[in-house]
Amino acid sequence: MNPIRRILLTLPMLATAALAQNTPLTIDSRYDFAATVTALETAIQEKGMTLFARIDHQAAAKEAGLDMQPATVLIYGSPKAGTPLMQNDPTLALQLPLKVLITEPVPGRVEVLFNSAKQVVARSNTPYDAVENSLANVEKLIRATVAP
């Protein structure tokens, strides 16, 4: 096959892979919206992580006279785990602490969105193997907490 044609045929696959790398992971929750938020807050705290903030976007929208679907972001992490990573690579401070979005885009369908550990380190100078036993475990925790 002509090398130029091969490159042209490969471009859509590369674009799709790049887009997928920037798209948050999405898990449908087995719980309703409020129960999903509570379950994740509880799981985070039971694992000894700090829940730094809870941002209720729907409530903020209402205060501004606007309407939107339920959407809450939990900002959480472990200073014990994150600090050494940021000491080695200060650019990780742009990605840490971690965030998870709980939203209900259509009534009755609750989604949990978050960046994978690979996505977090992709925006830094830290190799994935430096976080596969820490940040990657958070993905497992979220799945175990809310996945059907």
PDB file of C-alpha atoms in Angstrom:
ATOM      1  CA  MET A   1       0.000   0.000   0.000  1.00  0.00           C
ATOM      2  CA  ASN A   2       1.146   3.510  -0.765  1.00  0.00           C
ATOM      3  CA  PRO A   3       2.754   5.060   2.384  1.00  0.00           C
ATOM      4  CA  ILE A   4       0.788   8.305   2.029  1.00  0.00           C
ATOM      5  CA  ARG A   5      -2.470   6.411   1.698  1.00  0.00           C
ATOM      6  CA  ARG A   6      -1.571   4.359   4.784  1.00  0.00           C
ATOM      7  CA  ILE A   7      -0.983   7.568   6.767  1.00  0.00           C
ATOM      8  CA  LEU A   8      -4.254   9.067   5.573  1.00  0.00           C
ATOM      9  CA  LEU A   9      -6.144   5.926   6.542  1.00  0.00           C
ATOM     10  CA  THR A  10      -4.503   5.945   9.981  1.00  0.00           C
ATOM     11  CA  LEU A  11      -5.297   9.594  10.818  1.00  0.00           C
ATOM     12  CA  PRO A  12      -8.955   9.016  11.837  1.00  0.00           C
ATOM     13  CA  MET A  13      -7.884   6.258  14.253  1.00  0.00           C
ATOM     14  CA  LEU A  14      -5.221   8.489  15.784  1.00  0.00           C
ATOM     15  CA  ALA A  15      -7.717  11.333  16.154  1.00  0.00           C
ATOM     16  CA  THR A  16     -10.205   8.990  17.821  1.00  0.00           C
ATOM     17  CA  ALA A  17      -7.532   7.712  20.225  1.00  0.00           C
ATOM     18  CA  ALA A  18      -6.467  11.266  21.108  1.00  0.00           C
ATOM     19  CA  LEU A  19     -10.068  12.287  21.714  1.00  0.00           C
ATOM     20  CA  ALA A  20     -10.655   9.226  23.908  1.00  0.00           C
ATOM     21  CA  GLN A  21      -7.597  10.133  25.959  1.00  0.00           C
ATOM     22  CA  ASN A  22      -9.160  13.526  26.724  1.00  0.00           C
ATOM     23  CA  THR A  23     -12.650  12.194  27.440  1.00  0.00           C
ATOM     24  CA  PRO A  24     -13.435  11.465  31.084  1.00  0.00           C
ATOM     25  CA  LEU A  25     -14.353   7.943  32.080  1.00  0.00           C
ATOM     26  CA  THR A  26     -18.110   7.627  32.556  1.00  0.00           C
ATOM     27  CA  ILE A  27     -19.855   5.086  34.747  1.00  0.00           C
ATOM     28  CA  ASP A  28     -23.609   4.757  35.141  1.00  0.00           C
ATOM     29  CA  SER A  29     -24.514   4.628  38.823  1.00  0.00           C
ATOM     30  CA  ARG A  30     -26.734   1.994  40.352  1.00  0.00           C
ATOM     31  CA  TYR A  31     -28.040   4.646  42.773  1.00  0.00           C
ATOM     32  CA  ASP A  32     -30.131   7.766  42.414  1.00  0.00           C
ATOM     33  CA  PHE A  33     -28.326  11.109  42.356  1.00  0.00           C
ATOM     34  CA  ALA A  34     -28.296  11.906  46.088  1.00  0.00           C
ATOM     35  CA  ALA A  35     -27.380   8.336  47.061  1.00  0.00           C
ATOM     36  CA  THR A  36     -24.514   8.339  44.531  1.00  0.00           C
ATOM     37  CA  VAL A  37     -23.062  11.541  45.998  1.00  0.00           C
ATOM     38  CA  THR A  38     -23.378  10.143  49.529  1.00  0.00           C
ATOM     39  CA  ALA A  39     -21.910   6.751  48.581  1.00  0.00           C
ATOM     40  CA  LEU A  40     -18.867   8.361  46.960  1.00  0.00           C
ATOM     41  CA  GLU A  41     -18.312  10.794  49.838  1.00  0.00           C
ATOM     42  CA  THR A  42     -18.485   7.894  52.286  1.00  0.00           C
ATOM     43  CA  ALA A  43     -16.155   5.677  50.225  1.00  0.00           C
ATOM     44  CA  ILE A  44     -13.606   8.487  49.887  1.00  0.00           C
ATOM     45  CA  GLN A  45     -13.593   9.188  53.607  1.00  0.00           C
ATOM     46  CA  GLU A  46     -13.579   5.499  54.604  1.00  0.00           C
ATOM     47  CA  LYS A  47     -10.397   5.051  52.531  1.00  0.00           C
ATOM     48  CA  GLY A  48      -8.749   7.779  54.618  1.00  0.00           C
ATOM     49  CA  MET A  49      -8.803  10.404  51.877  1.00  0.00           C
ATOM     50  CA  THR A  50      -9.706  14.014  52.470  1.00  0.00           C
ATOM     51  CA  LEU A  51     -12.869  15.434  50.942  1.00  0.00           C
ATOM     52  CA  PHE A  52     -11.630  18.970  50.232  1.00  0.00           C
ATOM     53  CA  ALA A  53     -14.811  20.344  48.666  1.00  0.00           C
ATOM     54  CA  ARG A  54     -18.286  19.541  47.434  1.00  0.00           C
ATOM     55  CA  ILE A  55     -19.457  21.836  44.647  1.00  0.00           C
ATOM     56  CA  ASP A  56     -23.185  21.767  43.930  1.00  0.00           C
ATOM     57  CA  HIS A  57     -23.450  23.297  40.453  1.00  0.00           C
ATOM     58  CA  GLN A  58     -27.233  22.978  40.368  1.00  0.00           C
ATOM     59  CA  ALA A  59     -27.570  24.993  43.594  1.00  0.00           C
ATOM     60  CA  ALA A  60     -25.178  27.655  42.266  1.00  0.00           C
ATOM     61  CA  ALA A  61     -27.198  27.869  39.058  1.00  0.00           C
ATOM     62  CA  LYS A  62     -30.413  28.342  41.055  1.00  0.00           C
ATOM     63  CA  GLU A  63     -28.798  31.158  43.046  1.00  0.00           C
ATOM     64  CA  ALA A  64     -27.994  32.840  39.718  1.00  0.00           C
ATOM     65  CA  GLY A  65     -31.597  32.409  38.556  1.00  0.00           C
ATOM     66  CA  LEU A  66     -30.715  29.594  36.163  1.00  0.00           C
ATOM     67  CA  ASP A  67     -31.804  26.006  35.855  1.00  0.00           C
ATOM     68  CA  MET A  68     -29.646  22.950  35.240  1.00  0.00           C
ATOM     69  CA  GLN A  69     -29.576  19.221  35.848  1.00  0.00           C
ATOM     70  CA  PRO A  70     -28.183  17.897  39.151  1.00  0.00           C
ATOM     71  CA  ALA A  71     -24.382  18.146  39.033  1.00  0.00           C
ATOM     72  CA  THR A  72     -22.015  17.872  41.972  1.00  0.00           C
ATOM     73  CA  VAL A  73     -18.225  17.787  41.879  1.00  0.00           C
ATOM     74  CA  LEU A  74     -16.320  16.186  44.733  1.00  0.00           C
ATOM     75  CA  ILE A  75     -12.720  17.323  45.145  1.00  0.00           C
ATOM     76  CA  TYR A  76     -10.710  14.823  47.142  1.00  0.00           C
ATOM     77  CA  GLY A  77      -7.328  13.275  47.670  1.00  0.00           C
ATOM     78  CA  SER A  78      -4.659  12.158  50.044  1.00  0.00           C
ATOM     79  CA  PRO A  79      -1.962  14.664  50.948  1.00  0.00           C
ATOM     80  CA  LYS A  80       0.146  11.710  52.101  1.00  0.00           C
ATOM     81  CA  ALA A  81       0.021  10.211  48.594  1.00  0.00           C
ATOM     82  CA  GLY A  82      -0.204  13.384  46.514  1.00  0.00           C
ATOM     83  CA  THR A  83       2.485  15.490  48.172  1.00  0.00           C
ATOM     84  CA  PRO A  84       5.423  13.234  47.215  1.00  0.00           C
ATOM     85  CA  LEU A  85       4.114  13.096  43.636  1.00  0.00           C
ATOM     86  CA  MET A  86       3.928  16.902  43.473  1.00  0.00           C
ATOM     87  CA  GLN A  87       7.361  17.224  45.087  1.00  0.00           C
ATOM     88  CA  ASN A  88       8.789  15.117  42.256  1.00  0.00           C
ATOM     89  CA  ASP A  89       6.689  16.834  39.596  1.00  0.00           C
ATOM     90  CA  PRO A  90       5.127  20.182  40.541  1.00  0.00           C
ATOM     91  CA  THR A  91       3.017  20.147  37.348  1.00  0.00           C
ATOM     92  CA  LEU A  92       0.820  17.491  38.983  1.00  0.00           C
ATOM     93  CA  ALA A  93      -0.529  20.253  41.226  1.00  0.00           C
ATOM     94  CA  LEU A  94      -2.616  21.287  38.220  1.00  0.00           C
ATOM     95  CA  GLN A  95      -4.315  17.853  38.293  1.00  0.00           C
ATOM     96  CA  LEU A  96      -4.417  17.198  42.027  1.00  0.00           C
ATOM     97  CA  PRO A  97      -6.489  16.956  44.113  1.00  0.00           C
ATOM     98  CA  LEU A  98      -8.667  14.574  42.168  1.00  0.00           C
ATOM     99  CA  LYS A  99     -12.214  15.363  41.071  1.00  0.00           C
ATOM    100  CA  VAL A 100     -15.311  13.330  40.349  1.00  0.00           C
ATOM    101  CA  LEU A 101     -18.499  14.672  38.755  1.00  0.00           C
ATOM    102  CA  ILE A 102     -21.863  13.171  39.604  1.00  0.00           C
ATOM    103  CA  THR A 103     -24.610  14.311  37.251  1.00  0.00           C
ATOM    104  CA  GLU A 104     -28.051  13.336  36.050  1.00  0.00           C
ATOM    105  CA  PRO A 105     -28.117  14.370  32.365  1.00  0.00           C
ATOM    106  CA  VAL A 106     -31.587  12.894  31.921  1.00  0.00           C
ATOM    107  CA  PRO A 107     -34.021  12.048  34.715  1.00  0.00           C
ATOM    108  CA  GLY A 108     -33.281   8.646  36.201  1.00  0.00           C
ATOM    109  CA  ARG A 109     -29.820   8.254  34.641  1.00  0.00           C
ATOM    110  CA  VAL A 110     -27.011   9.135  37.035  1.00  0.00           C
ATOM    111  CA  GLU A 111     -23.505   9.303  35.622  1.00  0.00           C
ATOM    112  CA  VAL A 112     -20.173   9.475  37.416  1.00  0.00           C
ATOM    113  CA  LEU A 113     -17.340  11.071  35.424  1.00  0.00           C
ATOM    114  CA  PHE A 114     -13.664  11.324  36.283  1.00  0.00           C
ATOM    115  CA  ASN A 115     -10.230  11.345  34.702  1.00  0.00           C
ATOM    116  CA  SER A 116      -8.326   8.086  34.726  1.00  0.00           C
ATOM    117  CA  ALA A 117      -4.910   7.935  36.364  1.00  0.00           C
ATOM    118  CA  LYS A 118      -3.404   7.758  32.873  1.00  0.00           C
ATOM    119  CA  GLN A 119      -5.207  10.967  31.929  1.00  0.00           C
ATOM    120  CA  VAL A 120      -4.027  12.707  35.104  1.00  0.00           C
ATOM    121  CA  VAL A 121      -0.360  11.920  34.488  1.00  0.00           C
ATOM    122  CA  ALA A 122      -0.628  12.534  30.736  1.00  0.00           C
ATOM    123  CA  ARG A 123      -0.745  16.237  31.546  1.00  0.00           C
ATOM    124  CA  SER A 124       2.404  16.054  33.667  1.00  0.00           C
ATOM    125  CA  ASN A 125       5.978  14.813  33.655  1.00  0.00           C
ATOM    126  CA  THR A 126       5.121  11.790  35.802  1.00  0.00           C
ATOM    127  CA  PRO A 127       5.122   8.302  34.275  1.00  0.00           C
ATOM    128  CA  TYR A 128       2.041   6.123  34.803  1.00  0.00           C
ATOM    129  CA  ASP A 129       4.022   3.487  36.715  1.00  0.00           C
ATOM    130  CA  ALA A 130       4.611   6.093  39.453  1.00  0.00           C
ATOM    131  CA  VAL A 131       0.858   6.214  40.180  1.00  0.00           C
ATOM    132  CA  GLU A 132      -0.482   2.823  39.144  1.00  0.00           C
ATOM    133  CA  ASN A 133      -0.575   1.672  42.778  1.00  0.00           C
ATOM    134  CA  SER A 134      -2.087   4.879  44.127  1.00  0.00           C
ATOM    135  CA  LEU A 135      -4.155   7.011  41.735  1.00  0.00           C
ATOM    136  CA  ALA A 136      -5.245   3.990  39.719  1.00  0.00           C
ATOM    137  CA  ASN A 137      -6.754   2.472  42.871  1.00  0.00           C
ATOM    138  CA  VAL A 138      -9.163   5.410  43.069  1.00  0.00           C
ATOM    139  CA  GLU A 139     -10.671   4.320  39.747  1.00  0.00           C
ATOM    140  CA  LYS A 140     -11.319   0.898  41.257  1.00  0.00           C
ATOM    141  CA  LEU A 141     -12.883   2.479  44.336  1.00  0.00           C
ATOM    142  CA  ILE A 142     -15.285   4.588  42.258  1.00  0.00           C
ATOM    143  CA  ARG A 143     -16.304   1.607  40.133  1.00  0.00           C
ATOM    144  CA  ALA A 144     -16.801  -0.632  43.169  1.00  0.00           C
ATOM    145  CA  THR A 145     -18.868   2.039  44.873  1.00  0.00           C
ATOM    146  CA  VAL A 146     -21.349   2.946  42.128  1.00  0.00           C
ATOM    147  CA  ALA A 147     -21.197   0.555  39.166  1.00  0.00           C
ATOM    148  CA  PRO A 148     -24.232  -1.687  38.676  1.00  0.00           C
TER     149      PRO A 148
END
